[in-house]
Amino acid sequence: MVKAGKEDSTRDKILDAARKVMTRKGLAGARMQDIADEAGINKALVHYYFRNKESLFELIFKEAFILLIPKINEIFKGSSVDFFDKIRAFTEAYIEMALKNPFIPMFVLNEVNTNPDAFNNGLLTQLKNLPFNEFYKEIDSAVQKKLIRPIHPPQLMMHILGMCVFPFLAKPMFKKFLNLNDKEFTTLLEMRKVEVADFVIQSLKI
Amino acid sequence: MVKAGKEDSTRDKILDAARKVMTRKGLAGARMQDIADEAGINKALVHYYFRNKESLFELIFKEAFILLIPKINEIFKGSSVDFFDKIRAFTEAYIEMALKNPFIPMFVLNEVNTNPDAFNNGLLTQLKNLPFNEFYKEIDSAVQKKLIRPIHPPQLMMHILGMCVFPFLAKPMFKKFLNLNDKEFTTLLEMRKVEVADFVIQSLKI
DNA sequence: GTCTATAGTTAGATAGAC
DNA sequence: GTCTATCTAACTATAGAC
């Protein structure tokens, strides 16, 4: 039975364990057995609570990603806010989310690449909640007002997402290259919250 | 027996088939059976020529990636060449390689994330052939000469790689979002050869 | 060199006792 | 709800005939 008290329910223990294992081993590397071990329970129990691996991971993803949507929406709502400030807020929110849930970028990538149907029905619906169209309009409008130089909105979107996401995807590679430990690399990622925004703004301004 | 003539040897047929399947289904999705079918031969033959899946794919990767190394090296050799031209040449060469071998980015990512040991022993050695240190020195030197604003070289490296690589990784997602077919999206990627360089240069110049 | 048949391996999923 | 034991599916890899 699920209690309201401080004791974690088994269900929550499994969710915590799954998040940990996914963060450590990535989506594909996360075994149901690993999750059960990490939670200190039996593998069958994981299936008892979450029908199968896919629905477990989809739930975890939604819980993490759903928090991002209102933030991003809020950022692009106020049409009075400075365009550059919106870019700052965006990279901040996005990298913050990825720092808290390092498995998300690879999760999305995997869903997109290996399971196009599931992606179209599930993830895509989530992602469509993000106001990309608002962002595109903002860009065009900023170009009109001569606030920024002309740029193709989708290209800019790819620039920004690439800079935000890629370091999380290629973390082990960069760590090796730069000869950094986990903490040092995280610091580098923290800095990117403003670093990326600065880079973009510097490039766009006339 | 391997002939010098125009007839593809079985070995070459397998390599071609593997490249095709990998490009279509990604590394993880590429089955030995798929490769055998594509090559029009038996699955056992794939094992006969290439001991196992891993060594087959490592070979394919090396063949594709090895071509990039001399190019990148050449770019960073001439110290007389304009710094911005080097950036242009780099994005050009990198995106060109990825366009020809779309499976490479995901391949590298997978190796790095799921198989750290294999990465350290194989792939990393290849990647270390890329003159990143040269590039870092160039950046610092360009800053000294007031050609560009101050920037942390590793951050810039992450910016550039992210912008070059990410669209290939997230191709199905972007296609959906932007509502483009394969050809249209490839055109977008083609444009990024100069688009990314322009974006970087615009951001760096004083 | 090439094939058929089969062994081996790894995980996800389920049945059924407690 | 929780466990042990087992089934099944999907692949990789090998043995052995031709």
mmCIF file of N, CA, C and O in Angstrom, chain B residues 42-124:
data_model
loop_
_atom_site.group_PDB
_atom_site.id
_atom_site.type_symbol
_atom_site.label_atom_id
_atom_site.label_comp_id
_atom_site.label_asym_id
_atom_site.label_seq_id
_atom_site.Cartn_x
_atom_site.Cartn_y
_atom_site.Cartn_z
ATOM 1 N N ASN B 42 24.708 -15.563 -47.171
ATOM 2 C CA ASN B 42 24.272 -16.171 -45.927
ATOM 3 C C ASN B 42 24.908 -15.500 -44.714
ATOM 4 O O ASN B 42 26.031 -15.019 -44.755
ATOM 5 N N LYS B 43 24.138 -15.546 -43.620
ATOM 6 C CA LYS B 43 24.584 -14.909 -42.382
ATOM 7 C C LYS B 43 25.933 -15.450 -41.909
ATOM 8 O O LYS B 43 26.788 -14.699 -41.425
ATOM 9 N N ALA B 44 26.116 -16.749 -42.067
ATOM 10 C CA ALA B 44 27.353 -17.370 -41.587
ATOM 11 C C ALA B 44 28.567 -16.805 -42.307
ATOM 12 O O ALA B 44 29.665 -16.718 -41.741
ATOM 13 N N LEU B 45 28.358 -16.400 -43.545
ATOM 14 C CA LEU B 45 29.472 -15.861 -44.328
ATOM 15 C C LEU B 45 29.978 -14.547 -43.744
ATOM 16 O O LEU B 45 31.165 -14.238 -43.839
ATOM 17 N N VAL B 46 29.067 -13.799 -43.185
ATOM 18 C CA VAL B 46 29.480 -12.540 -42.568
ATOM 19 C C VAL B 46 30.467 -12.829 -41.450
ATOM 20 O O VAL B 46 31.489 -12.142 -41.301
ATOM 21 N N HIS B 47 30.163 -13.879 -40.703
ATOM 22 C CA HIS B 47 31.074 -14.253 -39.617
ATOM 23 C C HIS B 47 32.367 -14.853 -40.150
ATOM 24 O O HIS B 47 33.415 -14.742 -39.525
ATOM 25 N N TYR B 48 32.245 -15.484 -41.284
ATOM 26 C CA TYR B 48 33.455 -16.068 -41.875
ATOM 27 C C TYR B 48 34.458 -14.963 -42.233
ATOM 28 O O TYR B 48 35.649 -15.080 -41.956
ATOM 29 N N TYR B 49 33.946 -13.877 -42.818
ATOM 30 C CA TYR B 49 34.850 -12.806 -43.254
ATOM 31 C C TYR B 49 35.235 -11.861 -42.116
ATOM 32 O O TYR B 49 36.373 -11.393 -42.047
ATOM 33 N N PHE B 50 34.271 -11.594 -41.265
ATOM 34 C CA PHE B 50 34.540 -10.666 -40.160
ATOM 35 C C PHE B 50 34.149 -11.363 -38.872
ATOM 36 O O PHE B 50 32.966 -11.517 -38.603
ATOM 37 N N ARG B 51 35.095 -11.735 -38.117
ATOM 38 C CA ARG B 51 34.904 -12.621 -36.956
ATOM 39 C C ARG B 51 33.568 -12.388 -36.242
ATOM 40 O O ARG B 51 32.816 -13.316 -35.989
ATOM 41 N N ASN B 52 33.305 -11.141 -35.898
ATOM 42 C CA ASN B 52 32.033 -10.863 -35.222
ATOM 43 C C ASN B 52 31.542 -9.457 -35.577
ATOM 44 O O ASN B 52 32.198 -8.725 -36.309
ATOM 45 N N LYS B 53 30.392 -9.139 -35.045
ATOM 46 C CA LYS B 53 29.736 -7.889 -35.391
ATOM 47 C C LYS B 53 30.620 -6.686 -35.062
ATOM 48 O O LYS B 53 30.749 -5.755 -35.857
ATOM 49 N N GLU B 54 31.207 -6.751 -33.882
ATOM 50 C CA GLU B 54 31.987 -5.609 -33.416
ATOM 51 C C GLU B 54 33.145 -5.280 -34.358
ATOM 52 O O GLU B 54 33.348 -4.132 -34.734
ATOM 53 N N SER B 55 33.893 -6.326 -34.739
ATOM 54 C CA SER B 55 35.065 -6.039 -35.573
ATOM 55 C C SER B 55 34.647 -5.577 -36.966
ATOM 56 O O SER B 55 35.333 -4.756 -37.583
ATOM 57 N N LEU B 56 33.514 -6.087 -37.444
ATOM 58 C CA LEU B 56 32.999 -5.603 -38.731
ATOM 59 C C LEU B 56 32.731 -4.101 -38.671
ATOM 60 O O LEU B 56 33.155 -3.329 -39.533
ATOM 61 N N PHE B 57 32.039 -3.696 -37.625
ATOM 62 C CA PHE B 57 31.649 -2.300 -37.531
ATOM 63 C C PHE B 57 32.833 -1.391 -37.233
ATOM 64 O O PHE B 57 32.879 -0.244 -37.686
ATOM 65 N N GLU B 58 33.783 -1.923 -36.491
ATOM 66 C CA GLU B 58 34.967 -1.119 -36.217
ATOM 67 C C GLU B 58 35.744 -0.858 -37.494
ATOM 68 O O GLU B 58 36.252 0.243 -37.719
ATOM 69 N N LEU B 59 35.783 -1.876 -38.328
ATOM 70 C CA LEU B 59 36.484 -1.732 -39.607
ATOM 71 C C LEU B 59 35.804 -0.664 -40.461
ATOM 72 O O LEU B 59 36.468 0.216 -41.025
ATOM 73 N N ILE B 60 34.489 -0.750 -40.550
ATOM 74 C CA ILE B 60 33.738 0.212 -41.348
ATOM 75 C C ILE B 60 33.958 1.632 -40.832
ATOM 76 O O ILE B 60 34.168 2.574 -41.599
ATOM 77 N N PHE B 61 33.917 1.746 -39.516
ATOM 78 C CA PHE B 61 34.133 3.064 -38.942
ATOM 79 C C PHE B 61 35.501 3.614 -39.309
ATOM 80 O O PHE B 61 35.635 4.748 -39.760
ATOM 81 N N LYS B 62 36.493 2.782 -39.136
ATOM 82 C CA LYS B 62 37.854 3.252 -39.407
ATOM 83 C C LYS B 62 38.006 3.696 -40.851
ATOM 84 O O LYS B 62 38.602 4.721 -41.144
ATOM 85 N N GLU B 63 37.450 2.895 -41.766
ATOM 86 C CA GLU B 63 37.561 3.229 -43.186
ATOM 87 C C GLU B 63 36.956 4.587 -43.505
ATOM 88 O O GLU B 63 37.450 5.313 -44.356
ATOM 89 N N ALA B 64 35.843 4.901 -42.811
ATOM 90 C CA ALA B 64 35.174 6.170 -43.074
ATOM 91 C C ALA B 64 35.872 7.324 -42.372
ATOM 92 O O ALA B 64 36.039 8.404 -42.925
ATOM 93 N N PHE B 65 36.289 7.047 -41.145
ATOM 94 C CA PHE B 65 36.814 8.132 -40.317
ATOM 95 C C PHE B 65 38.254 8.464 -40.670
ATOM 96 O O PHE B 65 38.681 9.613 -40.577
ATOM 97 N N ILE B 66 38.963 7.451 -41.092
ATOM 98 C CA ILE B 66 40.383 7.627 -41.396
ATOM 99 C C ILE B 66 40.584 8.689 -42.477
ATOM 100 O O ILE B 66 41.589 9.402 -42.497
ATOM 101 N N LEU B 67 39.602 8.790 -43.359
ATOM 102 C CA LEU B 67 39.695 9.761 -44.447
ATOM 103 C C LEU B 67 39.628 11.192 -43.931
ATOM 104 O O LEU B 67 40.122 12.121 -44.563
ATOM 105 N N LEU B 68 38.982 11.345 -42.785
ATOM 106 C CA LEU B 68 38.794 12.684 -42.236
ATOM 107 C C LEU B 68 40.083 13.230 -41.620
ATOM 108 O O LEU B 68 40.361 14.430 -41.700
ATOM 109 N N ILE B 69 40.852 12.330 -41.044
ATOM 110 C CA ILE B 69 42.014 12.755 -40.260
ATOM 111 C C ILE B 69 43.023 13.587 -41.055
ATOM 112 O O ILE B 69 43.382 14.688 -40.627
ATOM 113 N N PRO B 70 43.478 13.086 -42.221
ATOM 114 C CA PRO B 70 44.433 13.920 -42.981
ATOM 115 C C PRO B 70 43.846 15.267 -43.365
ATOM 116 O O PRO B 70 44.560 16.277 -43.356
ATOM 117 N N LYS B 71 42.547 15.294 -43.674
ATOM 118 C CA LYS B 71 41.919 16.562 -44.039
ATOM 119 C C LYS B 71 41.991 17.568 -42.905
ATOM 120 O O LYS B 71 42.387 18.721 -43.087
ATOM 121 N N ILE B 72 41.572 17.118 -41.734
ATOM 122 C CA ILE B 72 41.570 18.007 -40.575
ATOM 123 C C ILE B 72 43.002 18.439 -40.243
ATOM 124 O O ILE B 72 43.252 19.611 -39.937
ATOM 125 N N ASN B 73 43.906 17.495 -40.325
ATOM 126 C CA ASN B 73 45.302 17.826 -40.052
ATOM 127 C C ASN B 73 45.816 18.888 -41.005
ATOM 128 O O ASN B 73 46.493 19.831 -40.593
ATOM 129 N N GLU B 74 45.474 18.714 -42.255
ATOM 130 C CA GLU B 74 45.920 19.672 -43.259
ATOM 131 C C GLU B 74 45.389 21.063 -42.953
ATOM 132 O O GLU B 74 46.110 22.061 -43.065
ATOM 133 N N ILE B 75 44.132 21.099 -42.528
ATOM 134 C CA ILE B 75 43.500 22.383 -42.230
ATOM 135 C C ILE B 75 44.279 23.158 -41.174
ATOM 136 O O ILE B 75 44.472 24.365 -41.281
ATOM 137 N N PHE B 76 44.740 22.435 -40.155
ATOM 138 C CA PHE B 76 45.379 23.130 -39.039
ATOM 139 C C PHE B 76 46.902 23.200 -39.171
ATOM 140 O O PHE B 76 47.573 23.674 -38.263
ATOM 141 N N LYS B 77 47.413 22.709 -40.289
ATOM 142 C CA LYS B 77 48.858 22.755 -40.471
ATOM 143 C C LYS B 77 49.343 24.172 -40.787
ATOM 144 O O LYS B 77 50.105 24.759 -40.042
ATOM 145 N N GLY B 78 48.876 24.714 -41.902
ATOM 146 C CA GLY B 78 49.391 25.998 -42.354
ATOM 147 C C GLY B 78 49.112 27.129 -41.368
ATOM 148 O O GLY B 78 47.971 27.531 -41.197
ATOM 149 N N SER B 79 50.125 27.602 -40.694
ATOM 150 C CA SER B 79 49.911 28.648 -39.695
ATOM 151 C C SER B 79 49.709 30.011 -40.355
ATOM 152 O O SER B 79 49.359 30.984 -39.703
ATOM 153 N N SER B 80 49.921 30.054 -41.644
ATOM 154 C CA SER B 80 49.758 31.326 -42.352
ATOM 155 C C SER B 80 48.298 31.562 -42.749
ATOM 156 O O SER B 80 47.869 32.685 -42.969
ATOM 157 N N VAL B 81 47.544 30.446 -42.810
ATOM 158 C CA VAL B 81 46.164 30.561 -43.275
ATOM 159 C C VAL B 81 45.304 31.318 -42.256
ATOM 160 O O VAL B 81 45.484 31.185 -41.056
ATOM 161 N N ASP B 82 44.387 32.073 -42.773
ATOM 162 C CA ASP B 82 43.451 32.844 -41.952
ATOM 163 C C ASP B 82 42.689 31.932 -40.986
ATOM 164 O O ASP B 82 42.191 30.876 -41.390
ATOM 165 N N PHE B 83 42.576 32.369 -39.741
ATOM 166 C CA PHE B 83 41.890 31.577 -38.713
ATOM 167 C C PHE B 83 40.447 31.265 -39.095
ATOM 168 O O PHE B 83 39.987 30.133 -38.949
ATOM 169 N N PHE B 84 39.764 32.267 -39.597
ATOM 170 C CA PHE B 84 38.369 32.065 -39.988
ATOM 171 C C PHE B 84 38.234 31.076 -41.140
ATOM 172 O O PHE B 84 37.270 30.299 -41.200
ATOM 173 N N ASP B 85 39.199 31.100 -42.038
ATOM 174 C CA ASP B 85 39.164 30.129 -43.139
ATOM 175 C C ASP B 85 39.320 28.705 -42.622
ATOM 176 O O ASP B 85 38.770 27.758 -43.190
ATOM 177 N N LYS B 86 40.079 28.566 -41.553
ATOM 178 C CA LYS B 86 40.237 27.233 -40.973
ATOM 179 C C LYS B 86 38.917 26.739 -40.400
ATOM 180 O O LYS B 86 38.577 25.555 -40.532
ATOM 181 N N ILE B 87 38.202 27.638 -39.765
ATOM 182 C CA ILE B 87 36.892 27.251 -39.238
ATOM 183 C C ILE B 87 35.964 26.837 -40.375
ATOM 184 O O ILE B 87 35.266 25.827 -40.306
ATOM 185 N N ARG B 88 35.987 27.615 -41.439
ATOM 186 C CA ARG B 88 35.173 27.252 -42.612
ATOM 187 C C ARG B 88 35.551 25.881 -43.143
ATOM 188 O O ARG B 88 34.690 25.054 -43.445
ATOM 189 N N ALA B 89 36.853 25.655 -43.274
ATOM 190 C CA ALA B 89 37.312 24.376 -43.811
ATOM 191 C C ALA B 89 36.923 23.221 -42.886
ATOM 192 O O ALA B 89 36.563 22.125 -43.351
ATOM 193 N N PHE B 90 36.981 23.481 -41.588
ATOM 194 C CA PHE B 90 36.658 22.431 -40.624
ATOM 195 C C PHE B 90 35.197 22.007 -40.706
ATOM 196 O O PHE B 90 34.888 20.817 -40.840
ATOM 197 N N THR B 91 34.283 22.956 -40.628
ATOM 198 C CA THR B 91 32.861 22.605 -40.690
ATOM 199 C C THR B 91 32.540 21.937 -42.027
ATOM 200 O O THR B 91 31.743 20.995 -42.080
ATOM 201 N N GLU B 92 33.169 22.429 -43.073
ATOM 202 C CA GLU B 92 32.977 21.838 -44.390
ATOM 203 C C GLU B 92 33.344 20.353 -44.384
ATOM 204 O O GLU B 92 32.543 19.495 -44.752
ATOM 205 N N ALA B 93 34.573 20.089 -43.951
ATOM 206 C CA ALA B 93 35.086 18.721 -43.977
ATOM 207 C C ALA B 93 34.272 17.809 -43.072
ATOM 208 O O ALA B 93 33.940 16.667 -43.438
ATOM 209 N N TYR B 94 33.927 18.316 -41.916
ATOM 210 C CA TYR B 94 33.222 17.491 -40.937
ATOM 211 C C TYR B 94 31.821 17.126 -41.400
ATOM 212 O O TYR B 94 31.419 15.956 -41.385
ATOM 213 N N ILE B 95 31.087 18.136 -41.826
ATOM 214 C CA ILE B 95 29.710 17.882 -42.262
ATOM 215 C C ILE B 95 29.694 17.056 -43.548
ATOM 216 O O ILE B 95 28.830 16.194 -43.730
ATOM 217 N N GLU B 96 30.662 17.282 -44.409
ATOM 218 C CA GLU B 96 30.781 16.491 -45.634
ATOM 219 C C GLU B 96 30.951 15.009 -45.303
ATOM 220 O O GLU B 96 30.280 14.143 -45.875
ATOM 221 N N MET B 97 31.827 14.744 -44.347
ATOM 222 C CA MET B 97 32.046 13.355 -43.922
ATOM 223 C C MET B 97 30.756 12.746 -43.386
ATOM 224 O O MET B 97 30.395 11.606 -43.721
ATOM 225 N N ALA B 98 30.049 13.493 -42.555
ATOM 226 C CA ALA B 98 28.822 12.981 -41.950
ATOM 227 C C ALA B 98 27.719 12.778 -42.994
ATOM 228 O O ALA B 98 26.904 11.868 -42.878
ATOM 229 N N LEU B 99 27.712 13.625 -44.018
ATOM 230 C CA LEU B 99 26.720 13.456 -45.083
ATOM 231 C C LEU B 99 26.983 12.168 -45.850
ATOM 232 O O LEU B 99 26.049 11.469 -46.248
ATOM 233 N N LYS B 100 28.277 11.863 -46.037
ATOM 234 C CA LYS B 100 28.622 10.640 -46.770
ATOM 235 C C LYS B 100 28.424 9.401 -45.916
ATOM 236 O O LYS B 100 28.146 8.319 -46.431
ATOM 237 N N ASN B 101 28.605 9.542 -44.607
ATOM 238 C CA ASN B 101 28.490 8.401 -43.692
ATOM 239 C C ASN B 101 27.609 8.763 -42.499
ATOM 240 O O ASN B 101 28.099 8.958 -41.392
ATOM 241 N N PRO B 102 26.306 8.807 -42.733
ATOM 242 C CA PRO B 102 25.403 9.317 -41.702
ATOM 243 C C PRO B 102 25.397 8.499 -40.413
ATOM 244 O O PRO B 102 24.899 8.963 -39.400
ATOM 245 N N PHE B 103 25.938 7.287 -40.486
ATOM 246 C CA PHE B 103 25.900 6.438 -39.298
ATOM 247 C C PHE B 103 27.043 6.741 -38.332
ATOM 248 O O PHE B 103 27.004 6.336 -37.175
ATOM 249 N N ILE B 104 28.048 7.451 -38.814
ATOM 250 C CA ILE B 104 29.237 7.692 -37.990
ATOM 251 C C ILE B 104 28.931 8.403 -36.666
ATOM 252 O O ILE B 104 29.368 7.930 -35.610
ATOM 253 N N PRO B 105 28.204 9.522 -36.667
ATOM 254 C CA PRO B 105 27.981 10.198 -35.381
ATOM 255 C C PRO B 105 27.360 9.297 -34.322
ATOM 256 O O PRO B 105 27.843 9.233 -33.186
ATOM 257 N N MET B 106 26.316 8.565 -34.700
ATOM 258 C CA MET B 106 25.663 7.689 -33.728
ATOM 259 C C MET B 106 26.578 6.546 -33.340
ATOM 260 O O MET B 106 26.556 6.100 -32.186
ATOM 261 N N PHE B 107 27.360 6.085 -34.292
ATOM 262 C CA PHE B 107 28.307 5.002 -34.006
ATOM 263 C C PHE B 107 29.277 5.414 -32.914
ATOM 264 O O PHE B 107 29.478 4.706 -31.926
ATOM 265 N N VAL B 108 29.870 6.581 -33.089
ATOM 266 C CA VAL B 108 30.828 7.087 -32.101
ATOM 267 C C VAL B 108 30.158 7.227 -30.742
ATOM 268 O O VAL B 108 30.668 6.773 -29.721
ATOM 269 N N LEU B 109 28.994 7.833 -30.747
ATOM 270 C CA LEU B 109 28.263 8.057 -29.504
ATOM 271 C C LEU B 109 27.992 6.747 -28.784
ATOM 272 O O LEU B 109 28.152 6.642 -27.569
ATOM 273 N N ASN B 110 27.585 5.746 -29.542
ATOM 274 C CA ASN B 110 27.292 4.451 -28.950
ATOM 275 C C ASN B 110 28.528 3.805 -28.356
ATOM 276 O O ASN B 110 28.495 3.289 -27.243
ATOM 277 N N GLU B 111 29.611 3.836 -29.110
ATOM 278 C CA GLU B 111 30.854 3.246 -28.629
ATOM 279 C C GLU B 111 31.268 3.908 -27.323
ATOM 280 O O GLU B 111 31.630 3.265 -26.356
ATOM 281 N N VAL B 112 31.196 5.236 -27.324
ATOM 282 C CA VAL B 112 31.624 6.007 -26.167
ATOM 283 C C VAL B 112 30.782 5.677 -24.947
ATOM 284 O O VAL B 112 31.281 5.550 -23.833
ATOM 285 N N ASN B 113 29.486 5.547 -25.158
ATOM 286 C CA ASN B 113 28.582 5.424 -24.022
ATOM 287 C C ASN B 113 28.407 3.999 -23.515
ATOM 288 O O ASN B 113 28.251 3.781 -22.321
ATOM 289 N N THR B 114 28.417 3.029 -24.439
ATOM 290 C CA THR B 114 28.089 1.684 -23.997
ATOM 291 C C THR B 114 29.322 0.827 -23.794
ATOM 292 O O THR B 114 29.254 -0.201 -23.147
ATOM 293 N N ASN B 115 30.434 1.271 -24.354
ATOM 294 C CA ASN B 115 31.606 0.407 -24.357
ATOM 295 C C ASN B 115 32.880 1.203 -24.084
ATOM 296 O O ASN B 115 33.748 1.307 -24.944
ATOM 297 N N PRO B 116 32.973 1.771 -22.877
ATOM 298 C CA PRO B 116 34.072 2.684 -22.576
ATOM 299 C C PRO B 116 35.451 2.073 -22.811
ATOM 300 O O PRO B 116 36.355 2.759 -23.295
ATOM 301 N N ASP B 117 35.595 0.792 -22.504
ATOM 302 C CA ASP B 117 36.898 0.154 -22.672
ATOM 303 C C ASP B 117 37.289 0.070 -24.139
ATOM 304 O O ASP B 117 38.387 0.455 -24.542
ATOM 305 N N ALA B 118 36.354 -0.444 -24.929
ATOM 306 C CA ALA B 118 36.601 -0.548 -26.364
ATOM 307 C C ALA B 118 36.896 0.837 -26.942
ATOM 308 O O ALA B 118 37.760 0.991 -27.800
ATOM 309 N N PHE B 119 36.187 1.810 -26.427
ATOM 310 C CA PHE B 119 36.410 3.177 -26.894
ATOM 311 C C PHE B 119 37.832 3.630 -26.604
ATOM 312 O O PHE B 119 38.529 4.140 -27.487
ATOM 313 N N ASN B 120 38.251 3.408 -25.361
ATOM 314 C CA ASN B 120 39.584 3.855 -24.968
ATOM 315 C C ASN B 120 40.683 3.190 -25.788
ATOM 316 O O ASN B 120 41.697 3.809 -26.103
ATOM 317 N N ASN B 121 40.464 1.924 -26.126
ATOM 318 C CA ASN B 121 41.500 1.197 -26.836
ATOM 319 C C ASN B 121 41.465 1.406 -28.346
ATOM 320 O O ASN B 121 42.494 1.353 -29.004
ATOM 321 N N GLY B 122 40.260 1.623 -28.879
ATOM 322 C CA GLY B 122 40.168 1.713 -30.332
ATOM 323 C C GLY B 122 39.896 3.105 -30.836
ATOM 324 O O GLY B 122 40.789 3.800 -31.330
ATOM 325 N N LEU B 123 38.662 3.528 -30.635
ATOM 326 C CA LEU B 123 38.211 4.791 -31.186
ATOM 327 C C LEU B 123 39.027 5.979 -30.706
ATOM 328 O O LEU B 123 39.386 6.864 -31.485
ATOM 329 N N LEU B 124 39.300 5.979 -29.426
ATOM 330 C CA LEU B 124 40.003 7.117 -28.847
ATOM 331 C C LEU B 124 41.347 7.347 -29.539
ATOM 332 O O LEU B 124 41.738 8.485 -29.803
#
